[in-house]
Short mmCIF file of C-alpha atoms in Angstrom, two decimals:
data_model
loop_
_atom_site.label_atom_id
_atom_site.label_comp_id
_atom_site.label_asym_id
_atom_site.label_seq_id
_atom_site.Cartn_x
_atom_site.Cartn_y
_atom_site.Cartn_z
CA MET A 1 -28.47 -51.76 -83.76
CA ARG A 2 -30.86 -51.24 -80.92
CA ILE A 3 -32.56 -53.37 -78.31
CA ALA A 4 -36.34 -53.66 -78.42
CA ARG A 5 -39.21 -55.75 -77.18
CA ILE A 6 -42.05 -57.13 -79.25
CA LEU A 7 -45.49 -55.56 -78.78
CA GLY A 8 -47.65 -57.13 -81.46
CA THR A 9 -48.24 -58.08 -85.04
CA VAL A 10 -49.20 -55.89 -87.99
CA VAL A 11 -51.80 -57.46 -90.24
CA SER A 12 -51.81 -56.14 -93.78
CA THR A 13 -53.46 -57.75 -96.80
CA GLN A 14 -52.90 -55.03 -99.38
CA LYS A 15 -49.14 -54.62 -99.50
CA ASP A 16 -46.02 -54.69 -101.62
CA GLU A 17 -45.43 -58.07 -103.25
CA ARG A 18 -42.06 -58.39 -101.57
CA LEU A 19 -43.59 -58.04 -98.12
CA LYS A 20 -45.86 -61.05 -98.65
CA GLY A 21 -45.12 -63.87 -96.25
CA LYS A 22 -43.05 -61.64 -94.01
CA LYS A 23 -43.80 -61.39 -90.32
CA LEU A 24 -44.31 -57.72 -89.49
CA LEU A 25 -43.92 -57.02 -85.81
CA VAL A 26 -44.43 -53.84 -83.84
CA VAL A 27 -41.45 -53.43 -81.54
CA ARG A 28 -40.59 -50.85 -78.93
CA PRO A 29 -36.96 -49.82 -78.37
CA ILE A 30 -36.00 -50.10 -74.71
CA ASN A 31 -33.40 -48.50 -72.51
CA LEU A 32 -30.53 -50.47 -71.04
CA ASP A 33 -32.36 -50.75 -67.72
CA GLY A 34 -35.24 -52.44 -69.54
CA SER A 35 -37.60 -49.48 -69.41
CA ASP A 36 -39.55 -48.47 -72.49
CA ARG A 37 -38.58 -45.71 -74.85
CA ASP A 38 -41.37 -43.52 -76.15
CA ASP A 39 -41.14 -44.84 -79.67
CA TYR A 40 -41.96 -47.83 -81.81
CA VAL A 41 -41.09 -49.25 -85.17
CA VAL A 42 -42.45 -51.98 -87.44
CA ALA A 43 -39.78 -54.58 -88.10
CA VAL A 44 -39.57 -57.74 -90.18
CA ASP A 45 -38.73 -60.71 -87.98
CA THR A 46 -36.01 -62.78 -89.62
CA VAL A 47 -34.99 -65.00 -86.69
CA GLY A 48 -38.28 -66.39 -85.35
CA ALA A 49 -38.36 -64.26 -82.22
CA GLY A 50 -41.00 -65.04 -79.59
CA PHE A 51 -43.23 -62.58 -77.80
CA HIS A 52 -41.79 -61.13 -74.58
CA GLU A 53 -38.25 -61.63 -75.87
CA LYS A 54 -35.71 -58.86 -76.12
CA VAL A 55 -34.51 -58.56 -79.66
CA LEU A 56 -31.80 -56.84 -81.63
CA ILE A 57 -33.06 -54.63 -84.43
CA VAL A 58 -31.08 -53.24 -87.34
CA GLY A 59 -32.16 -50.21 -89.35
CA GLY A 60 -31.67 -48.61 -92.74
CA SER A 61 -30.30 -50.38 -95.79
CA SER A 62 -28.65 -52.95 -93.52
CA ALA A 63 -32.10 -54.34 -92.72
CA ARG A 64 -32.07 -55.65 -96.29
CA MET A 65 -28.97 -57.69 -95.48
CA ALA A 66 -30.95 -59.77 -92.99
CA GLU A 67 -31.93 -63.28 -94.07
CA GLY A 68 -34.66 -63.15 -96.72
CA ASN A 69 -34.86 -59.36 -96.99
CA LYS A 70 -32.72 -58.84 -100.10
CA ASP A 71 -34.20 -56.12 -102.31
CA CYS A 72 -37.28 -55.83 -100.09
CA PRO A 73 -38.88 -52.50 -99.08
CA VAL A 74 -37.89 -53.03 -95.48
CA ASP A 75 -36.04 -50.53 -93.28
CA THR A 76 -35.99 -52.40 -89.96
CA ALA A 77 -35.37 -56.05 -89.19
CA ILE A 78 -35.09 -58.24 -86.12
CA VAL A 79 -31.74 -60.00 -86.45
CA GLY A 80 -31.21 -61.53 -83.05
CA VAL A 81 -32.79 -62.64 -79.80
CA ILE A 82 -30.89 -61.29 -76.83
CA ASP A 83 -29.97 -63.69 -74.06
CA THR A 84 -28.21 -61.27 -71.76
CA ILE A 85 -26.34 -58.00 -71.72
CA ASP A 86 -23.15 -58.32 -69.74
CA PHE A 87 -22.06 -55.06 -68.12
CA THR A 88 -19.25 -56.65 -66.15
CA THR A 89 -15.87 -55.33 -67.09
CA PRO A 90 -13.69 -58.28 -68.05
CA GLU A 91 -10.49 -58.77 -66.08
CA LYS A 92 -7.25 -58.71 -67.91
CA MET B 1 -41.27 -49.03 -90.99
CA ARG B 2 -43.80 -46.79 -89.32
CA ILE B 3 -47.54 -46.46 -89.21
CA ALA B 4 -49.12 -43.32 -90.64
CA ARG B 5 -52.38 -41.89 -91.86
CA ILE B 6 -52.95 -40.03 -95.11
CA LEU B 7 -53.61 -36.29 -94.89
CA GLY B 8 -53.62 -35.10 -98.47
CA THR B 9 -52.03 -34.91 -101.86
CA VAL B 10 -49.04 -32.89 -103.04
CA VAL B 11 -49.51 -31.33 -106.45
CA SER B 12 -46.28 -30.55 -108.29
CA THR B 13 -45.90 -29.80 -111.97
CA GLN B 14 -42.22 -28.87 -112.08
CA LYS B 15 -40.44 -31.92 -110.75
CA ASP B 16 -37.85 -34.60 -111.38
CA GLU B 17 -38.64 -36.74 -114.44
CA ARG B 18 -38.68 -39.87 -112.33
CA LEU B 19 -41.38 -38.48 -110.05
CA LYS B 20 -43.79 -38.00 -112.96
CA GLY B 21 -46.90 -40.10 -112.62
CA LYS B 22 -46.21 -40.87 -109.01
CA LYS B 23 -48.84 -40.24 -106.37
CA LEU B 24 -47.27 -38.02 -103.72
CA LEU B 25 -49.18 -38.13 -100.46
CA VAL B 26 -48.70 -36.19 -97.26
CA VAL B 27 -48.84 -38.65 -94.39
CA ARG B 28 -48.65 -38.23 -90.66
CA PRO B 29 -46.98 -40.88 -88.49
CA ILE B 30 -49.24 -41.98 -85.67
CA ASN B 31 -48.72 -43.54 -82.28
CA LEU B 32 -49.85 -47.06 -81.48
CA ASP B 33 -52.97 -45.72 -79.75
CA GLY B 34 -53.92 -44.01 -82.99
CA SER B 35 -53.05 -40.48 -81.88
CA ASP B 36 -51.09 -38.19 -84.16
CA ARG B 37 -47.38 -37.57 -83.93
CA ASP B 38 -46.20 -34.02 -84.44
CA ASP B 39 -44.58 -34.74 -87.77
CA TYR B 40 -45.33 -35.44 -91.41
CA VAL B 41 -43.62 -36.78 -94.46
CA VAL B 42 -44.33 -36.86 -98.18
CA ALA B 43 -44.50 -40.45 -99.40
CA VAL B 44 -45.02 -42.11 -102.77
CA ASP B 45 -48.02 -44.38 -102.65
CA THR B 46 -47.19 -47.72 -104.27
CA VAL B 47 -50.15 -49.80 -103.11
CA GLY B 48 -53.20 -47.69 -103.97
CA ALA B 49 -54.02 -46.68 -100.42
CA GLY B 50 -57.28 -44.86 -99.77
CA PHE B 51 -57.81 -41.76 -97.68
CA HIS B 52 -58.49 -42.42 -93.96
CA GLU B 53 -56.59 -45.69 -94.12
CA LYS B 54 -53.70 -46.53 -91.87
CA VAL B 55 -50.66 -47.29 -93.91
CA LEU B 56 -47.20 -48.73 -93.51
CA ILE B 57 -44.40 -46.43 -94.64
CA VAL B 58 -40.81 -47.35 -95.32
CA GLY B 59 -37.96 -44.84 -95.34
CA GLY B 60 -34.48 -44.37 -96.73
CA SER B 61 -32.99 -46.32 -99.61
CA SER B 62 -35.51 -49.10 -98.97
CA ALA B 63 -38.26 -46.82 -100.28
CA ARG B 64 -36.67 -47.38 -103.67
CA MET B 65 -37.29 -51.10 -103.36
CA ALA B 66 -41.04 -50.50 -103.38
CA GLU B 67 -42.91 -51.35 -106.57
CA GLY B 68 -42.09 -48.82 -109.30
CA ASN B 69 -39.60 -46.76 -107.30
CA LYS B 70 -36.37 -48.25 -108.61
CA ASP B 71 -33.71 -45.54 -109.07
CA CYS B 72 -36.24 -42.80 -108.23
CA PRO B 73 -35.43 -39.81 -106.00
CA VAL B 74 -37.82 -41.05 -103.33
CA ASP B 75 -37.01 -41.50 -99.62
CA THR B 76 -40.40 -42.59 -98.28
CA ALA B 77 -42.98 -44.96 -99.73
CA ILE B 78 -46.32 -46.39 -98.68
CA VAL B 79 -45.91 -50.17 -98.94
CA GLY B 80 -48.96 -51.50 -97.17
CA VAL B 81 -52.47 -50.80 -95.94
CA ILE B 82 -52.88 -51.88 -92.35
CA ASP B 83 -55.91 -53.98 -91.45
CA THR B 84 -55.26 -54.39 -87.76
CA ILE B 85 -52.51 -54.41 -85.20
CA ASP B 86 -52.81 -57.39 -82.91
CA PHE B 87 -51.43 -56.78 -79.44
CA THR B 88 -52.72 -60.07 -78.05
CA THR B 89 -49.95 -62.31 -76.89
CA PRO B 90 -50.26 -65.65 -78.67
CA GLU B 91 -50.69 -68.72 -76.47
CA LYS B 92 -48.11 -71.39 -76.69
CA MET C 1 -39.64 -36.29 -98.66
CA ARG C 2 -40.33 -33.05 -96.87
CA ILE C 3 -41.64 -29.63 -97.77
CA ALA C 4 -39.31 -26.68 -97.44
CA ARG C 5 -38.84 -23.08 -98.50
CA ILE C 6 -35.70 -21.56 -99.95
CA LEU C 7 -33.75 -19.14 -97.75
CA GLY C 8 -30.60 -18.42 -99.68
CA THR C 9 -27.56 -19.59 -101.58
CA VAL C 10 -24.35 -21.15 -100.31
CA VAL C 11 -21.24 -19.83 -102.04
CA SER C 12 -18.27 -22.19 -101.91
CA THR C 13 -15.16 -22.03 -104.07
CA GLN C 14 -13.09 -24.74 -102.45
CA LYS C 15 -15.23 -27.84 -102.73
CA ASP C 16 -15.46 -31.41 -103.99
CA GLU C 17 -15.06 -31.66 -107.77
CA ARG C 18 -18.47 -33.25 -108.12
CA LEU C 19 -20.18 -30.31 -106.43
CA LYS C 20 -18.84 -27.87 -109.04
CA GLY C 21 -21.59 -26.23 -111.01
CA LYS C 22 -24.24 -27.34 -108.62
CA LYS C 23 -26.65 -24.84 -107.10
CA LEU C 24 -26.43 -25.19 -103.34
CA LEU C 25 -29.43 -23.70 -101.58
CA VAL C 26 -30.20 -23.28 -97.91
CA VAL C 27 -33.73 -24.47 -97.31
CA ARG C 28 -35.91 -24.56 -94.24
CA PRO C 29 -38.39 -27.40 -93.71
CA ILE C 30 -41.86 -26.08 -93.00
CA ASN C 31 -44.93 -27.43 -91.27
CA LEU C 32 -48.11 -28.21 -93.14
CA ASP C 33 -49.65 -24.90 -92.03
CA GLY C 34 -46.74 -23.10 -93.70
CA SER C 35 -44.94 -22.17 -90.48
CA ASP C 36 -41.21 -22.65 -90.18
CA ARG C 37 -39.56 -25.59 -88.51
CA ASP C 38 -36.50 -24.83 -86.38
CA ASP C 39 -34.10 -26.49 -88.76
CA TYR C 40 -32.36 -26.04 -92.09
CA VAL C 41 -30.49 -28.08 -94.61
CA VAL C 42 -28.31 -27.38 -97.63
CA ALA C 43 -29.80 -28.96 -100.75
CA VAL C 44 -28.78 -29.21 -104.37
CA ASP C 45 -31.43 -27.72 -106.60
CA THR C 46 -32.13 -30.03 -109.53
CA VAL C 47 -35.36 -28.53 -110.84
CA GLY C 48 -34.63 -24.82 -111.15
CA ALA C 49 -36.70 -23.73 -108.19
CA GLY C 50 -37.26 -20.04 -107.62
CA PHE C 51 -36.94 -18.09 -104.40
CA HIS C 52 -40.10 -17.98 -102.27
CA GLU C 53 -41.33 -21.23 -103.74
CA LYS C 54 -42.26 -24.24 -101.69
CA VAL C 55 -40.19 -27.17 -102.70
CA LEU C 56 -40.04 -30.90 -102.18
CA ILE C 57 -36.75 -32.16 -100.79
CA VAL C 58 -35.47 -35.71 -100.73
CA GLY C 59 -32.79 -36.94 -98.33
CA GLY C 60 -30.20 -39.68 -98.00
CA SER C 61 -28.91 -41.83 -100.82
CA SER C 62 -32.06 -41.06 -102.80
CA ALA C 63 -30.81 -37.49 -103.27
CA ARG C 64 -28.26 -39.01 -105.61
CA MET C 65 -31.06 -40.33 -107.81
CA ALA C 66 -32.12 -36.78 -108.63
CA GLU C 67 -31.21 -35.47 -112.06
CA GLY C 68 -27.47 -34.83 -112.31
CA ASN C 69 -26.55 -36.05 -108.83
CA LYS C 70 -25.35 -39.56 -109.68
CA ASP C 71 -22.32 -40.49 -107.56
CA CYS C 72 -22.13 -36.98 -106.08
CA PRO C 73 -21.45 -36.28 -102.40
CA VAL C 74 -24.95 -34.91 -101.92
CA ASP C 75 -27.43 -35.97 -99.20
CA THR C 76 -30.33 -33.61 -99.92
CA ALA C 77 -31.84 -32.48 -103.22
CA ILE C 78 -34.73 -30.34 -104.33
CA VAL C 79 -36.77 -32.55 -106.64
CA GLY C 80 -39.98 -30.61 -107.10
CA VAL C 81 -41.72 -27.27 -106.87
CA ILE C 82 -44.98 -27.57 -104.99
CA ASP C 83 -48.07 -26.02 -106.54
CA THR C 84 -50.58 -26.91 -103.84
CA ILE C 85 -51.26 -29.39 -101.11
CA ASP C 86 -54.78 -30.69 -101.28
CA PHE C 87 -56.20 -31.72 -97.93
CA THR C 88 -59.71 -32.30 -99.26
CA THR C 89 -60.84 -35.86 -98.89
CA PRO C 90 -61.93 -37.12 -102.30
CA GLU C 91 -65.47 -38.38 -102.58
CA LYS C 92 -66.03 -41.95 -103.57
CA MET D 1 -18.91 -40.69 -86.96
CA ARG D 2 -19.40 -40.24 -83.27
CA ILE D 3 -17.39 -40.80 -80.13
CA ALA D 4 -18.62 -43.39 -77.66
CA ARG D 5 -17.53 -45.50 -74.73
CA ILE D 6 -18.07 -49.22 -74.28
CA LEU D 7 -20.61 -50.32 -71.67
CA GLY D 8 -20.93 -54.06 -72.13
CA THR D 9 -21.46 -57.05 -74.35
CA VAL D 10 -24.63 -58.35 -75.95
CA VAL D 11 -24.98 -62.11 -75.81
CA SER D 12 -27.24 -63.59 -78.46
CA THR D 13 -27.41 -67.23 -79.52
CA GLN D 14 -30.35 -67.07 -81.89
CA LYS D 15 -29.29 -64.58 -84.52
CA ASP D 16 -28.69 -63.92 -88.18
CA GLU D 17 -26.02 -66.21 -89.67
CA ARG D 18 -23.93 -63.21 -90.70
CA LEU D 19 -23.75 -61.94 -87.13
CA LYS D 20 -22.17 -65.17 -85.89
CA GLY D 21 -18.69 -64.68 -84.49
CA LYS D 22 -19.14 -60.92 -84.33
CA LYS D 23 -18.50 -59.05 -81.10
CA LEU D 24 -21.61 -57.06 -80.29
CA LEU D 25 -20.95 -54.24 -77.86
CA VAL D 26 -23.28 -51.81 -76.19
CA VAL D 27 -21.78 -48.37 -76.52
CA ARG D 28 -22.88 -44.99 -75.26
CA PRO D 29 -22.19 -41.85 -77.33
CA ILE D 30 -20.45 -39.20 -75.27
CA ASN D 31 -20.14 -35.45 -75.45
CA LEU D 32 -16.87 -33.74 -76.24
CA ASP D 33 -16.31 -33.03 -72.53
CA GLY D 34 -16.51 -36.76 -71.89
CA SER D 35 -19.97 -36.72 -70.30
CA ASP D 36 -22.55 -39.31 -71.30
CA ARG D 37 -25.31 -38.73 -73.80
CA ASP D 38 -28.70 -40.18 -72.95
CA ASP D 39 -28.54 -42.81 -75.66
CA TYR D 40 -26.92 -46.08 -76.58
CA VAL D 41 -26.39 -48.25 -79.60
CA VAL D 42 -25.26 -51.82 -80.24
CA ALA D 43 -22.15 -51.83 -82.45
CA VAL D 44 -19.98 -54.51 -83.99
CA ASP D 45 -16.40 -54.11 -82.83
CA THR D 46 -14.05 -54.42 -85.80
CA VAL D 47 -10.82 -53.11 -84.25
CA GLY D 48 -10.48 -55.07 -81.00
CA ALA D 49 -11.38 -52.18 -78.72
CA GLY D 50 -10.93 -52.66 -74.97
CA PHE D 51 -13.36 -51.77 -72.24
CA HIS D 52 -13.07 -48.22 -70.90
CA GLU D 53 -11.66 -47.00 -74.19
CA LYS D 54 -13.15 -44.18 -76.20
CA VAL D 55 -14.06 -45.41 -79.61
CA LEU D 56 -15.11 -44.04 -82.98
CA ILE D 57 -18.39 -45.42 -84.27
CA VAL D 58 -19.74 -45.22 -87.77
CA GLY D 59 -23.41 -45.62 -88.65
CA GLY D 60 -25.67 -46.55 -91.54
CA SER D 61 -24.56 -48.40 -94.65
CA SER D 62 -20.98 -47.27 -94.00
CA ALA D 63 -20.84 -49.65 -91.03
CA ARG D 64 -20.82 -52.42 -93.62
CA MET D 65 -17.58 -50.99 -95.07
CA ALA D 66 -15.77 -51.77 -91.82
CA GLU D 67 -13.44 -54.78 -91.82
CA GLY D 68 -15.44 -58.00 -91.93
CA ASN D 69 -18.89 -56.43 -92.15
CA LYS D 70 -19.47 -56.69 -95.89
CA ASP D 71 -23.08 -57.60 -96.62
CA CYS D 72 -23.85 -58.07 -92.91
CA PRO D 73 -27.03 -56.82 -91.22
CA VAL D 74 -25.07 -54.30 -89.21
CA ASP D 75 -25.85 -50.57 -88.93
CA THR D 76 -23.17 -49.46 -86.44
CA ALA D 77 -19.53 -50.43 -86.16
CA ILE D 78 -16.56 -49.49 -84.01
CA VAL D 79 -13.86 -48.46 -86.46
CA GLY D 80 -11.25 -46.83 -84.23
CA VAL D 81 -9.88 -46.43 -80.74
CA ILE D 82 -9.41 -42.78 -79.88
CA ASP D 83 -6.10 -41.73 -78.39
CA THR D 84 -6.82 -38.04 -77.96
CA ILE D 85 -8.92 -35.24 -79.30
CA ASP D 86 -6.82 -32.18 -79.97
CA PHE D 87 -8.73 -28.93 -79.64
CA THR D 88 -5.64 -26.76 -80.02
CA THR D 89 -5.80 -24.54 -83.01
CA PRO D 90 -2.69 -25.14 -85.10
CA GLU D 91 -0.48 -22.14 -85.75
CA LYS D 92 0.10 -21.08 -89.29
CA MET E 1 -25.79 -31.16 -96.19
CA ARG E 2 -25.24 -29.01 -93.14
CA ILE E 3 -23.01 -26.15 -92.16
CA ALA E 4 -20.47 -26.73 -89.42
CA ARG E 5 -17.32 -25.31 -87.92
CA ILE E 6 -14.15 -27.23 -87.07
CA LEU E 7 -13.36 -27.80 -83.40
CA GLY E 8 -10.39 -30.12 -83.40
CA THR E 9 -8.68 -33.25 -84.57
CA VAL E 10 -9.28 -36.86 -83.56
CA VAL E 11 -6.09 -38.85 -83.08
CA SER E 12 -6.49 -42.60 -83.47
CA THR E 13 -3.73 -45.16 -84.01
CA GLN E 14 -5.75 -48.35 -83.78
CA LYS E 15 -8.32 -48.02 -86.51
CA ASP E 16 -9.80 -49.52 -89.65
CA GLU E 17 -7.26 -49.87 -92.46
CA ARG E 18 -9.35 -47.67 -94.73
CA LEU E 19 -9.28 -44.81 -92.27
CA LYS E 20 -5.48 -44.66 -92.30
CA GLY E 21 -4.16 -41.40 -93.64
CA LYS E 22 -7.52 -39.72 -93.36
CA LYS E 23 -7.90 -36.45 -91.49
CA LEU E 24 -10.58 -36.95 -88.85
CA LEU E 25 -11.99 -33.67 -87.61
CA VAL E 26 -14.49 -32.92 -84.89
CA VAL E 27 -17.02 -30.48 -86.27
CA ARG E 28 -19.99 -28.73 -84.74
CA PRO E 29 -23.08 -28.01 -86.82
CA ILE E 30 -24.09 -24.37 -86.58
CA ASN E 31 -27.28 -22.42 -87.06
CA LEU E 32 -27.73 -19.98 -89.90
CA ASP E 33 -27.00 -17.04 -87.57
CA GLY E 34 -23.63 -18.64 -86.83
CA SER E 35 -24.51 -19.85 -83.34
CA ASP E 36 -23.57 -23.34 -82.24
CA ARG E 37 -25.90 -26.30 -82.24
CA ASP E 38 -25.68 -28.65 -79.27
CA ASP E 39 -24.19 -31.48 -81.27
CA TYR E 40 -21.00 -32.64 -82.92
CA VAL E 41 -19.85 -35.17 -85.43
CA VAL E 42 -16.51 -36.60 -86.55
CA ALA E 43 -16.00 -35.98 -90.26
CA VAL E 44 -13.31 -36.87 -92.77
CA ASP E 45 -11.90 -33.72 -94.35
CA THR E 46 -11.66 -34.17 -98.10
CA VAL E 47 -11.06 -30.57 -99.18
CA GLY E 48 -8.23 -29.36 -96.94
CA ALA E 49 -10.36 -27.13 -94.77
CA GLY E 50 -8.63 -24.84 -92.30
CA PHE E 51 -9.46 -24.28 -88.66
CA HIS E 52 -12.06 -21.55 -88.00
CA GLU E 53 -13.57 -22.04 -91.42
CA LYS E 54 -17.22 -22.79 -91.99
CA VAL E 55 -17.56 -26.02 -93.86
CA LEU E 56 -20.20 -28.03 -95.68
CA ILE E 57 -20.66 -31.53 -94.37
CA VAL E 58 -22.45 -34.41 -96.05
CA GLY E 59 -23.80 -37.43 -94.20
CA GLY E 60 -24.76 -41.04 -94.79
CA SER E 61 -23.70 -43.11 -97.75
CA SER E 62 -23.08 -39.94 -99.74
CA ALA E 63 -20.05 -39.24 -97.55
CA ARG E 64 -18.45 -42.14 -99.40
CA MET E 65 -18.88 -40.25 -102.67
CA ALA E 66 -16.49 -37.56 -101.49
CA GLU E 67 -12.99 -37.60 -102.96
CA GLY E 68 -10.99 -40.52 -101.58
CA ASN E 69 -13.76 -42.03 -99.45
CA LYS E 70 -14.91 -44.77 -101.83
CA ASP E 71 -15.76 -47.95 -99.86
CA CYS E 72 -14.49 -46.41 -96.63
CA PRO E 73 -16.27 -46.78 -93.27
CA VAL E 74 -17.08 -43.09 -93.19
CA ASP E 75 -20.52 -41.57 -92.58
CA THR E 76 -19.69 -37.86 -92.60
CA ALA E 77 -17.34 -35.86 -94.83
CA ILE E 78 -16.35 -32.25 -95.26
CA VAL E 79 -16.96 -31.50 -98.93
CA GLY E 80 -16.68 -27.74 -99.12
CA VAL E 81 -15.41 -24.57 -97.47
CA ILE E 82 -18.14 -21.96 -97.29
CA ASP E 83 -17.30 -18.45 -98.46
CA THR E 84 -20.64 -16.83 -97.78
CA ILE E 85 -24.31 -17.55 -97.47
CA ASP E 86 -26.37 -15.13 -99.48
CA PHE E 87 -29.81 -14.51 -98.08
CA THR E 88 -30.62 -11.74 -100.54
CA THR E 89 -33.54 -12.53 -102.73
CA PRO E 90 -32.42 -12.13 -106.35
CA GLU E 91 -34.35 -9.63 -108.44
CA LYS E 92 -36.09 -10.87 -111.51
#
């Protein structure tokens, strides 16, 4: 999975039946320091993510395992909203 | 999924039985500002996209979930025609 | 799918049982202007492609959907011989 | 599979039901000399790896074959802790 | 599939149950002229390949189609030992 931020919404009327009702968002993968990567992907939001939030995206066939995506022609899905990334090494 | 534009048609007589009757289009992924990426892919059109339209393409095994592609040797499919991409942040 | 040209044949005696009898070809993906890409892949030929022909290759799990590849450890297959690519925009 | 080292933990409250209870770690693929690659991925830890350990990560649908990941929207999993990499050529 | 050469062995005690007993090799993809690519991957050897041999590796879900890898968390497998690559164009 990768970390991304939401850029916008894709509006499409003429599309596969199984994409109807799905929220198609344009997301941009980001680096761990929060900077943008020079890339983007269109993902189906399955967790009700809000704009400006950092999200977790899953790719490939596993995107079809996300809630509501079974058997859908979807290769990327938003499966989580990220609260924080903790880089602190835990003490033992 | 990615956004692409249609460049042309692939004509192939000698091909896998399950590709017969399928519309094979050469598409070029584009950036969010509409500029071309230095890449291309051959995709099966499953939504009747027209030339010059921006389309949504899906890759990998999920391309076989697109209408009519079940069990076909297809790794990329056009699954939507894009009307607009809305980058406006919604008000809350 | 991508467009490639055939470079040669891979000869392997010691191999997975399910690869026996399969024609393993080295192919090079090409650009749309016919120039070579700096890459190659080994693909199973499933359509009887000839040397010097441009072929259509499919990757990932979909390569196993090509004729004769069911349940085989194959991630790329040649599924078509390309006659032409038509870049002319059709009139409406 | 690739070799990576663990950088931190992703904390996410709002996420897919099937990700609940899973340990989401940020890992960085490394080169064979131990140096960092300029990349990262979020992986589900399935073997109880500790921080500072070198781990083996698996990607794609095979990440769902790891212990506990069946049918989960997961595309990368940690499936081993690496003790050593032996570059010595065995004698015959 | 790609062509690679074997660099070494990965030793891992703490790992997924389904990886137990599998031979995990570090392999480096090579170019067609035999030179190294700047990359590596950890692959499960399923054909008893020897060190210094050129091997055929398969990636993605198809790696699970290799002998003994069914339902295993494996994304790359060695499925053949390469004798030669024949670049000679056959006469007709």
